[in-house]
CSV table of C-alpha atoms in Angstrom, one decimal:
chain,number,residue,atom,x,y,z
O,1,MET,CA,124.2,65.2,57.3
O,2,ASN,CA,121.6,67.2,59.1
O,3,GLU,CA,119.0,64.5,59.2
O,4,ILE,CA,117.8,63.4,62.7
O,5,SER,CA,118.0,59.7,63.3
O,6,ILE,CA,115.3,58.4,65.7
O,7,PRO,CA,116.5,55.0,67.0
O,8,ARG,CA,113.1,54.2,68.6
O,9,PRO,CA,109.5,55.2,68.3
O,10,ASN,CA,108.6,58.6,69.8
O,11,ASP,CA,106.6,57.1,72.6
O,12,LEU,CA,106.2,58.3,76.2
O,13,ASP,CA,108.4,55.8,78.0
O,14,ALA,CA,111.9,57.3,78.0
O,15,PHE,CA,111.0,60.6,79.7
O,16,TRP,CA,110.8,60.3,83.5
O,17,MET,CA,108.6,63.3,84.2
O,18,PRO,CA,109.3,65.6,87.2
O,19,PHE,CA,106.7,66.2,89.9
O,20,SER,CA,104.2,64.0,88.0
O,21,ASP,CA,102.0,60.9,88.4
O,22,ASN,CA,103.9,59.2,85.6
O,23,LYS,CA,101.7,56.1,85.5
O,24,TYR,CA,98.5,58.2,85.2
O,25,PHE,CA,99.9,60.6,82.7
O,26,LYS,CA,101.3,58.0,80.3
O,27,GLY,CA,97.9,56.3,80.3
O,28,THR,CA,96.0,59.5,79.8
O,29,PRO,CA,98.5,62.1,78.3
O,30,ARG,CA,97.7,65.8,78.1
O,31,LEU,CA,100.2,67.4,75.8
O,32,LEU,CA,101.1,70.9,74.8
O,33,ALA,CA,102.6,71.5,71.4
O,34,ARG,CA,102.6,75.2,70.7
O,35,ALA,CA,102.1,78.5,72.6
O,36,GLU,CA,101.3,82.1,71.7
O,37,GLY,CA,100.3,85.1,73.8
O,38,MET,CA,97.9,83.9,76.5
O,39,HIS,CA,97.4,80.4,75.1
O,40,TYR,CA,98.8,77.0,74.7
O,41,PHE,CA,97.7,74.6,71.9
O,42,THR,CA,97.5,70.9,72.0
O,43,PRO,CA,99.0,68.7,69.2
O,44,GLU,CA,95.4,68.5,67.8
O,45,GLY,CA,95.2,72.3,67.7
O,46,ARG,CA,92.9,72.8,70.7
O,47,GLU,CA,93.4,76.1,72.5
O,48,VAL,CA,94.1,76.1,76.2
O,49,LEU,CA,94.1,79.4,78.1
O,50,ASP,CA,97.2,79.6,80.3
O,51,GLY,CA,96.2,80.4,83.8
O,52,THR,CA,99.6,79.8,85.3
O,53,ALA,CA,102.1,81.6,83.0
O,54,GLY,CA,103.5,78.1,82.2
O,55,LEU,CA,104.9,77.5,85.7
O,56,TRP,CA,104.8,81.0,87.2
O,57,CYS,CA,107.3,82.1,84.6
O,58,CYS,CA,106.1,83.3,81.2
O,59,ASN,CA,105.2,86.8,82.6
O,60,ALA,CA,105.2,88.5,79.2
O,61,GLY,CA,103.1,85.8,77.5
O,62,HIS,CA,104.2,83.2,75.1
O,63,GLY,CA,106.1,83.4,71.8
O,64,ARG,CA,107.5,86.8,72.2
O,65,ARG,CA,109.3,87.6,68.9
O,66,GLU,CA,111.8,89.9,70.6
O,67,ILE,CA,113.1,87.1,72.8
O,68,THR,CA,113.1,84.6,70.0
O,69,GLU,CA,115.1,86.8,67.7
O,70,ALA,CA,117.6,87.7,70.5
O,71,ILE,CA,118.3,84.0,71.1
O,72,GLN,CA,118.7,83.3,67.4
O,73,LYS,CA,121.0,86.2,66.9
O,74,GLN,CA,123.2,85.3,69.9
O,75,ALA,CA,123.4,81.6,68.9
O,76,ALA,CA,124.8,82.6,65.6
O,77,ILE,CA,127.4,84.9,67.2
O,78,LEU,CA,128.5,83.0,70.3
O,79,ASP,CA,126.8,79.8,71.3
O,80,PHE,CA,128.8,79.2,74.5
O,81,ALA,CA,131.7,80.7,76.4
O,82,PRO,CA,132.9,79.8,79.9
O,83,THR,CA,132.7,82.3,82.7
O,84,PHE,CA,135.4,80.6,84.9
O,85,GLN,CA,138.4,83.0,84.7
O,86,LEU,CA,137.0,84.3,81.4
O,87,GLY,CA,133.9,86.2,80.3
O,88,HIS,CA,131.8,87.4,77.5
O,89,PRO,CA,130.2,90.9,77.1
O,90,ILE,CA,126.5,89.9,77.1
O,91,ALA,CA,126.7,88.3,80.6
O,92,PHE,CA,128.0,91.5,82.0
O,93,GLU,CA,125.2,93.4,80.2
O,94,ALA,CA,122.5,91.1,81.5
O,95,ALA,CA,123.8,91.5,85.1
O,96,SER,CA,123.7,95.3,84.8
O,97,ARG,CA,120.1,95.1,83.5
O,98,VAL,CA,119.1,93.0,86.5
O,99,ALA,CA,120.9,95.5,88.9
O,100,ASP,CA,118.8,98.3,87.3
O,101,LEU,CA,115.6,96.5,88.6
O,102,THR,CA,116.7,95.3,92.0
O,103,PRO,CA,116.3,97.4,95.1
O,104,ALA,CA,119.0,100.1,95.6
O,105,GLY,CA,122.2,98.7,96.9
O,106,LEU,CA,121.7,95.1,95.7
O,107,ASP,CA,123.9,95.6,92.7
O,108,ARG,CA,126.0,92.5,92.5
O,109,VAL,CA,124.5,89.6,90.5
O,110,PHE,CA,125.6,85.9,90.5
O,111,PHE,CA,124.0,83.9,87.6
O,112,THR,CA,122.6,80.4,88.0
O,113,ASN,CA,120.4,78.2,85.9
O,114,SER,CA,117.3,77.8,88.0
O,115,GLY,CA,115.5,78.8,91.2
O,116,SER,CA,116.8,75.7,92.9
O,117,GLU,CA,120.4,76.7,92.1
O,118,SER,CA,119.7,80.3,93.1
O,119,ALA,CA,118.5,79.1,96.5
O,120,ASP,CA,121.6,77.0,97.2
O,121,THR,CA,123.8,79.8,95.9
O,122,ALA,CA,122.2,82.3,98.2
O,123,LEU,CA,122.7,80.1,101.2
O,124,LYS,CA,126.4,79.5,100.3
O,125,ILE,CA,126.9,83.3,99.9
O,126,ALA,CA,125.4,83.8,103.4
O,127,LEU,CA,127.7,81.3,105.0
O,128,ALA,CA,130.7,82.7,103.1
O,129,TYR,CA,129.8,86.3,104.2
O,130,GLN,CA,129.5,85.4,107.8
O,131,LYS,CA,132.9,83.7,107.7
O,132,ALA,CA,134.5,86.6,105.9
O,133,ILE,CA,133.4,89.1,108.6
O,134,GLY,CA,134.7,86.9,111.4
O,135,HIS,CA,131.5,85.2,112.3
O,136,ALA,CA,132.5,81.6,111.3
O,137,GLN,CA,130.3,80.3,114.1
O,138,ARG,CA,127.2,81.4,112.1
O,139,VAL,CA,126.5,78.2,110.3
O,140,ARG,CA,122.8,77.7,111.0
O,141,LEU,CA,120.2,78.3,108.3
O,142,VAL,CA,116.5,79.1,109.0
O,143,GLY,CA,113.6,78.6,106.7
O,144,ARG,CA,109.9,78.5,107.2
O,145,GLU,CA,107.3,75.7,107.4
O,146,ARG,CA,105.5,75.3,104.0
O,147,GLY,CA,108.3,77.2,102.3
O,148,TYR,CA,109.6,76.2,98.9
O,149,HIS,CA,113.1,77.0,97.8
O,150,GLY,CA,113.7,74.4,95.0
O,151,VAL,CA,114.9,70.9,95.1
O,152,GLY,CA,118.7,71.2,95.8
O,153,PHE,CA,119.6,69.8,99.2
O,154,GLY,CA,120.2,73.4,100.5
O,155,GLY,CA,116.9,74.8,99.4
O,156,MET,CA,115.1,71.6,100.3
O,157,SER,CA,116.5,71.7,103.8
O,158,VAL,CA,115.4,75.2,104.6
O,159,GLY,CA,112.2,74.5,102.7
O,160,GLY,CA,109.2,73.1,104.6
O,161,ILE,CA,107.0,71.2,102.2
O,162,GLY,CA,106.9,67.6,103.6
O,163,PRO,CA,106.4,65.5,100.5
O,164,ASN,CA,109.5,67.2,98.9
O,165,ARG,CA,111.6,66.0,101.8
O,166,LYS,CA,110.3,62.7,103.1
O,167,GLN,CA,111.8,60.4,100.4
O,168,PHE,CA,115.4,61.6,100.9
O,169,GLY,CA,116.3,61.1,104.5
O,170,ALA,CA,118.5,63.5,106.4
O,171,MET,CA,118.8,67.0,105.1
O,172,LEU,CA,121.6,69.5,105.8
O,173,PRO,CA,122.6,69.8,109.5
O,174,TYR,CA,122.1,73.1,111.5
O,175,VAL,CA,118.7,74.0,110.0
O,176,ASP,CA,115.6,75.2,111.8
O,177,HIS,CA,112.3,76.6,110.8
O,178,LEU,CA,109.8,79.4,111.6
O,179,SER,CA,106.1,78.7,111.6
O,180,ALA,CA,104.1,79.2,108.4
O,181,THR,CA,102.1,82.4,108.3
O,182,HIS,CA,98.8,80.7,107.4
O,183,LEU,CA,96.1,81.4,110.0
O,184,PRO,CA,92.9,80.2,108.4
O,185,ASP,CA,90.8,80.7,111.5
O,186,ARG,CA,91.5,84.4,111.6
O,187,ASN,CA,92.4,85.3,107.9
O,188,ALA,CA,90.2,83.2,105.7
O,189,PHE,CA,89.1,84.9,102.5
O,190,ALA,CA,91.4,87.9,103.1
O,191,LYS,CA,91.9,90.2,100.2
O,192,GLY,CA,95.6,91.1,99.8
O,193,GLN,CA,97.7,91.0,102.9
O,194,PRO,CA,95.8,89.5,105.9
O,195,GLU,CA,95.5,91.5,109.1
O,196,HIS,CA,96.6,88.9,111.6
O,197,GLY,CA,99.9,87.2,112.0
O,198,ALA,CA,102.7,89.7,112.3
O,199,PHE,CA,103.5,88.2,115.7
O,200,LEU,CA,104.8,85.0,114.0
O,201,ALA,CA,108.0,86.9,113.0
O,202,GLU,CA,108.9,87.1,116.7
O,203,GLU,CA,109.8,83.4,116.6
O,204,VAL,CA,113.2,84.7,115.4
O,205,GLU,CA,113.8,85.7,119.0
O,206,LYS,CA,113.0,82.2,120.2
O,207,LEU,CA,115.5,80.7,117.7
O,208,VAL,CA,118.2,83.1,118.8
O,209,ALA,CA,117.5,82.2,122.4
O,210,LEU,CA,117.9,78.6,121.5
O,211,HIS,CA,120.8,78.7,119.1
O,212,GLY,CA,122.7,81.9,120.2
O,213,ASP,CA,124.8,83.7,117.6
O,214,THR,CA,125.0,80.7,115.3
O,215,ILE,CA,122.3,81.7,112.8
O,216,ALA,CA,123.7,82.9,109.4
O,217,ALA,CA,120.5,83.6,107.5
O,218,VAL,CA,116.7,83.4,107.3
O,219,MET,CA,115.2,82.5,103.9
O,220,VAL,CA,111.5,83.2,103.1
O,221,GLU,CA,109.3,83.8,100.1
O,222,PRO,CA,107.7,87.2,100.3
O,223,VAL,CA,104.5,85.5,99.0
O,224,ALA,CA,104.7,81.7,99.3
O,225,GLY,CA,103.6,80.3,95.9
O,226,SER,CA,104.2,76.6,95.5
O,227,THR,CA,102.6,75.7,98.8
O,228,GLY,CA,99.4,77.3,97.8
O,229,VAL,CA,99.6,81.1,97.8
O,230,LEU,CA,100.3,82.2,101.4
O,231,VAL,CA,100.3,86.0,101.6
O,232,PRO,CA,102.4,87.7,104.4
O,233,PRO,CA,100.3,89.3,107.1
O,234,VAL,CA,100.5,93.0,107.5
O,235,GLY,CA,103.7,93.9,109.4
O,236,TYR,CA,105.2,90.4,109.3
O,237,LEU,CA,108.0,91.0,106.9
O,238,GLU,CA,108.8,94.4,108.5
O,239,LYS,CA,109.2,92.6,111.9
O,240,LEU,CA,111.3,89.9,110.3
O,241,ARG,CA,113.6,92.5,108.8
O,242,GLU,CA,113.9,94.3,112.1
O,243,LEU,CA,114.8,91.2,114.1
O,244,CYS,CA,117.3,89.9,111.5
O,245,THR,CA,119.1,93.2,111.5
O,246,LYS,CA,119.1,93.3,115.3
O,247,HIS,CA,120.7,89.9,115.6
O,248,GLY,CA,123.2,90.1,112.7
O,249,ILE,CA,121.3,87.6,110.6
O,250,LEU,CA,121.1,87.9,106.8
O,251,LEU,CA,117.5,88.1,105.4
O,252,ILE,CA,117.1,86.3,102.0
O,253,PHE,CA,114.0,86.7,99.9
O,254,ASP,CA,113.2,84.0,97.5
O,255,GLU,CA,111.7,86.0,94.7
O,256,VAL,CA,111.6,83.3,92.0
O,257,ILE,CA,107.9,83.8,91.8
O,258,THR,CA,107.4,87.4,93.0
O,259,GLY,CA,110.2,88.8,90.9
O,260,PHE,CA,109.7,90.6,87.6
O,261,GLY,CA,106.3,92.1,88.1
O,262,ARG,CA,104.1,89.3,89.6
O,263,ILE,CA,102.8,91.4,92.5
O,264,GLY,CA,102.9,94.8,90.8
O,265,SER,CA,106.6,95.9,91.2
O,266,HIS,CA,109.9,94.8,89.8
O,267,PHE,CA,110.5,92.7,92.8
O,268,GLY,CA,108.1,91.8,95.6
O,269,SER,CA,110.3,93.5,98.2
O,270,GLU,CA,109.5,96.9,96.5
O,271,ARG,CA,105.7,96.4,96.7
O,272,LEU,CA,105.9,95.0,100.3
O,273,GLY,CA,108.2,97.8,101.5
O,274,VAL,CA,111.0,95.5,102.9
O,275,THR,CA,114.5,95.3,101.5
O,276,PRO,CA,116.3,92.0,102.1
O,277,ASP,CA,120.1,91.4,102.0
O,278,ILE,CA,119.9,88.8,99.2
O,279,ILE,CA,117.3,88.2,96.5
O,280,THR,CA,117.0,84.9,94.5
O,281,MET,CA,115.3,84.9,91.1
O,282,ALA,CA,114.7,82.8,88.0
O,283,LYS,CA,111.5,82.1,86.0
O,284,GLY,CA,110.5,85.6,84.7
O,285,LEU,CA,114.1,86.6,84.3
O,286,THR,CA,114.1,85.2,80.7
O,287,ASN,CA,110.4,84.7,80.4
O,288,ALA,CA,111.3,81.0,80.7
O,289,ALA,CA,112.6,81.0,77.1
O,290,VAL,CA,116.0,79.7,78.3
O,291,PRO,CA,116.7,78.4,81.8
O,292,MET,CA,118.4,81.0,84.0
O,293,GLY,CA,118.4,82.1,87.6
O,294,ALA,CA,120.3,84.8,89.5
O,295,VAL,CA,121.2,86.0,93.0
O,296,ALA,CA,121.4,89.7,93.8
O,297,VAL,CA,123.3,90.6,96.9
O,298,LYS,CA,123.9,93.8,98.8
O,299,ASN,CA,127.2,95.4,97.7
O,300,GLU,CA,128.7,95.1,101.2
O,301,ILE,CA,128.1,91.4,101.2
O,302,HIS,CA,129.9,91.0,97.8
O,303,ASP,CA,132.7,93.3,98.9
O,304,ALA,CA,133.3,91.5,102.2
O,305,ILE,CA,133.7,88.1,100.4
O,306,VAL,CA,135.8,89.4,97.5
O,307,THR,CA,138.1,91.8,99.4
O,308,GLY,CA,138.5,89.3,102.2
O,309,VAL,CA,140.8,87.2,100.1
O,310,ALA,CA,144.2,88.6,99.1
O,311,GLY,CA,144.3,86.9,95.8
O,312,GLY,CA,142.9,84.0,93.7
O,313,ILE,CA,139.4,82.7,93.7
O,314,GLU,CA,137.3,84.3,96.4
O,315,PHE,CA,134.1,82.2,96.2
O,316,PHE,CA,134.5,78.6,95.3
O,317,HIS,CA,131.1,78.1,93.7
O,318,GLY,CA,129.5,78.4,90.2
O,319,TYR,CA,128.0,76.5,87.3
O,320,THR,CA,129.2,75.6,83.8
O,321,TYR,CA,126.3,77.6,82.4
O,322,SER,CA,126.4,80.6,84.7
O,323,GLY,CA,125.7,83.6,82.5
O,324,HIS,CA,125.2,81.4,79.4
O,325,PRO,CA,125.2,83.6,76.2
O,326,LEU,CA,121.8,82.5,75.0
O,327,ALA,CA,120.3,82.9,78.4
O,328,SER,CA,121.8,86.3,78.8
O,329,ALA,CA,120.4,87.4,75.5
O,330,ALA,CA,116.9,86.1,76.5
O,331,ALA,CA,117.1,87.9,79.8
O,332,ILE,CA,118.0,91.2,78.2
O,333,ALA,CA,115.2,90.9,75.8
O,334,ALA,CA,112.7,89.9,78.5
O,335,MET,CA,113.7,92.7,80.8
O,336,GLU,CA,113.4,95.2,77.9
O,337,ILE,CA,109.8,94.0,77.4
O,338,HIS,CA,109.2,94.2,81.2
O,339,VAL,CA,110.2,97.9,81.3
O,340,ARG,CA,108.8,99.0,77.9
O,341,GLU,CA,105.4,97.5,78.5
O,342,ASP,CA,105.4,98.3,82.2
O,343,LEU,CA,104.3,94.8,83.2
O,344,PRO,CA,104.2,95.7,86.9
O,345,GLY,CA,101.9,98.6,86.1
O,346,ARG,CA,99.6,96.3,84.1
O,347,VAL,CA,99.4,94.1,87.2
O,348,ARG,CA,98.4,97.0,89.4
O,349,ALA,CA,95.8,98.2,86.9
O,350,ILE,CA,94.0,94.8,86.6
O,351,GLU,CA,94.6,93.7,90.2
O,352,PRO,CA,91.2,95.0,91.6
O,353,TYR,CA,89.3,93.2,88.8
O,354,TRP,CA,91.4,90.0,89.4
O,355,GLU,CA,90.8,90.1,93.1
O,356,GLU,CA,87.0,90.5,92.8
O,357,ALA,CA,86.8,87.8,90.2
O,358,ALA,CA,88.8,85.3,92.3
O,359,HIS,CA,86.7,86.0,95.4
O,360,SER,CA,83.5,85.5,93.4
O,361,LEU,CA,84.3,81.8,93.7
O,362,ARG,CA,83.7,82.0,97.5
O,363,ALA,CA,80.3,80.4,97.2
O,364,ALA,CA,81.4,77.5,95.0
O,365,PRO,CA,80.9,74.1,96.7
O,366,GLY,CA,83.8,73.0,98.8
O,367,VAL,CA,85.8,76.3,98.7
O,368,ILE,CA,87.1,76.9,102.2
O,369,ASP,CA,89.5,79.8,101.5
O,370,ILE,CA,90.6,82.2,98.8
O,371,ARG,CA,93.9,84.2,99.0
O,372,ASN,CA,95.3,86.7,96.5
O,373,HIS,CA,98.0,89.3,96.0
O,374,GLY,CA,99.1,91.0,92.8
O,375,LEU,CA,98.3,88.7,89.9
O,376,ILE,CA,98.2,85.5,92.1
O,377,ALA,CA,95.3,83.7,93.6
O,378,GLY,CA,94.9,80.5,95.6
O,379,ILE,CA,91.5,78.8,95.9
O,380,GLU,CA,91.6,76.2,98.6
O,381,LEU,CA,89.1,73.3,98.5
O,382,GLN,CA,87.9,71.0,101.2
O,383,SER,CA,89.8,67.7,101.0
O,384,THR,CA,87.9,64.5,100.2
O,385,ALA,CA,88.0,62.2,103.2
O,386,GLY,CA,90.9,59.9,103.0
O,387,LYS,CA,92.0,61.3,99.6
O,388,PRO,CA,94.0,64.5,100.1
O,389,GLY,CA,94.7,66.3,96.8
O,390,ASP,CA,92.2,64.3,94.9
O,391,ARG,CA,89.5,67.0,94.5
O,392,ALA,CA,91.9,69.6,93.2
O,393,MET,CA,93.5,67.2,90.8
O,394,ARG,CA,90.2,66.3,89.4
O,395,VAL,CA,89.5,70.0,89.0
O,396,PHE,CA,92.9,70.5,87.3
O,397,ARG,CA,92.1,67.7,84.7
O,398,ARG,CA,88.6,68.9,84.0
O,399,CYS,CA,89.9,72.5,83.5
O,400,PHE,CA,92.5,71.3,81.0
O,401,ASP,CA,89.9,69.3,79.1
O,402,ASP,CA,87.7,72.4,79.1
O,403,GLY,CA,90.5,74.7,77.8
O,404,LEU,CA,92.1,76.2,80.9
O,405,LEU,CA,95.5,75.4,82.4
O,406,VAL,CA,95.6,75.8,86.2
O,407,ARG,CA,98.1,74.5,88.8
O,408,VAL,CA,97.3,72.5,91.9
O,409,THR,CA,99.2,71.8,95.1
O,410,GLY,CA,97.5,69.6,97.5
O,411,ASP,CA,93.8,70.7,97.4
O,412,ILE,CA,94.7,74.3,96.5
O,413,VAL,CA,94.2,75.6,92.9
O,414,ALA,CA,96.9,78.2,92.2
O,415,LEU,CA,96.4,80.9,89.5
O,416,SER,CA,99.3,83.0,88.1
O,417,PRO,CA,98.5,84.0,84.5
O,418,PRO,CA,100.8,86.0,82.2
O,419,LEU,CA,100.9,89.6,83.2
O,420,ILE,CA,99.5,90.6,79.7
O,421,ILE,CA,96.1,89.3,80.8
O,422,GLU,CA,93.0,91.2,79.8
O,423,LYS,CA,89.6,91.3,81.6
O,424,SER,CA,88.1,88.8,79.1
O,425,HIS,CA,90.7,86.3,80.0
O,426,VAL,CA,90.0,86.8,83.7
O,427,ASP,CA,86.3,86.2,83.1
O,428,ARG,CA,87.1,83.0,81.2
O,429,ILE,CA,89.4,81.7,83.9
O,430,VAL,CA,86.9,82.2,86.7
O,431,THR,CA,84.0,80.8,84.7
O,432,THR,CA,85.8,77.7,83.6
O,433,LEU,CA,87.3,77.1,87.0
O,434,GLY,CA,84.0,77.7,88.8
O,435,ASP,CA,82.3,75.2,86.5
O,436,ALA,CA,85.0,72.6,87.1
O,437,ILE,CA,84.7,73.1,90.9
O,438,HIS,CA,80.9,72.6,90.8
O,439,LYS,CA,81.2,69.4,88.6
O,440,GLU,CA,83.9,67.9,90.8
O,441,ALA,CA,82.2,68.9,94.1
O,442,ALA,CA,81.7,65.3,95.3
């Protein structure tokens, strides 16, 4: 009765892979079959050092027994329960654990299932809040060029990565963008936050002059990851916070990548010294063991929406799996590891070594910039004429074949290893990557 019936051979055809060159992959597959600690293993048993924490998400390393056991235990007790007009205790506990880590005053947590859903949820909350306080004219959403906020139409609209948008026609109306903070002519090879670029935040004033009091929210990543590691210039986020407050605009930080220790604090806002009105998160929330995302909002935003309705449903939004029992169990276990092992502290301790190791690649052929913050690094390569992205993709494939997983976006190699990394792992990452860059220099 428990036998699994496979109606067709287990080939590669049925799975339409996301963000992938399907034709190339299915002709030359690179498969991962098992993971433990800092490593993946191929079906043949070959070890691959994880230089990307899966996809920016397995912060505590792979195969954590505490998370596995929490999921198993919860599945045996309560596999699923709806959270529409009902609830289950573990979702409330998970929300309280998140609120213990978020900046003071951001204590209300709405659960989603991914970073994309978190982005769209945050934008909806911003619009609902502005309407609740009598500013229904504030319907405009502002993102940033080269920003990434998932692949829902809301996040994609305020996002600013061209290839993610060009296939799908019109985006949401009433959207505008700030300039990206990348200034290679002035900030190339900066270590940590670059010195130049705070003035770019002043573009908020130009947008207000253009659109008046119709802007509801500005959404940015504290450190832009998916576009290739763009670190905010000194003073930029502070100025952005100041201007949003001045003009009654909500400031949303997309912390799907920078949340849960990645840059040396619970959330990036803490390390960077700027508190937003809304924070989105996912990835490290459950150590990626079960899909889950969340949005933390300032108490007054929550209260304005909830108390602004006399009775009934106050916010017409949610997901079947919001606060899923297994995801909640995984999140609690992951956050316990985060606190007990002081993962942010581990990042701060190894960050100087990581920084120097990453910048040691400066002399490698074709390297035109290196950027880093916390336990993130981006190594930008000179594009091959007429073939943008080709050089980095060749580096990616050679690294994998040589036992290292990296991530590429365009011609940028992005590194974001698990936060349990040791110096020996750092050395191996840089040596393997450097060798691949040299071999693929043409």
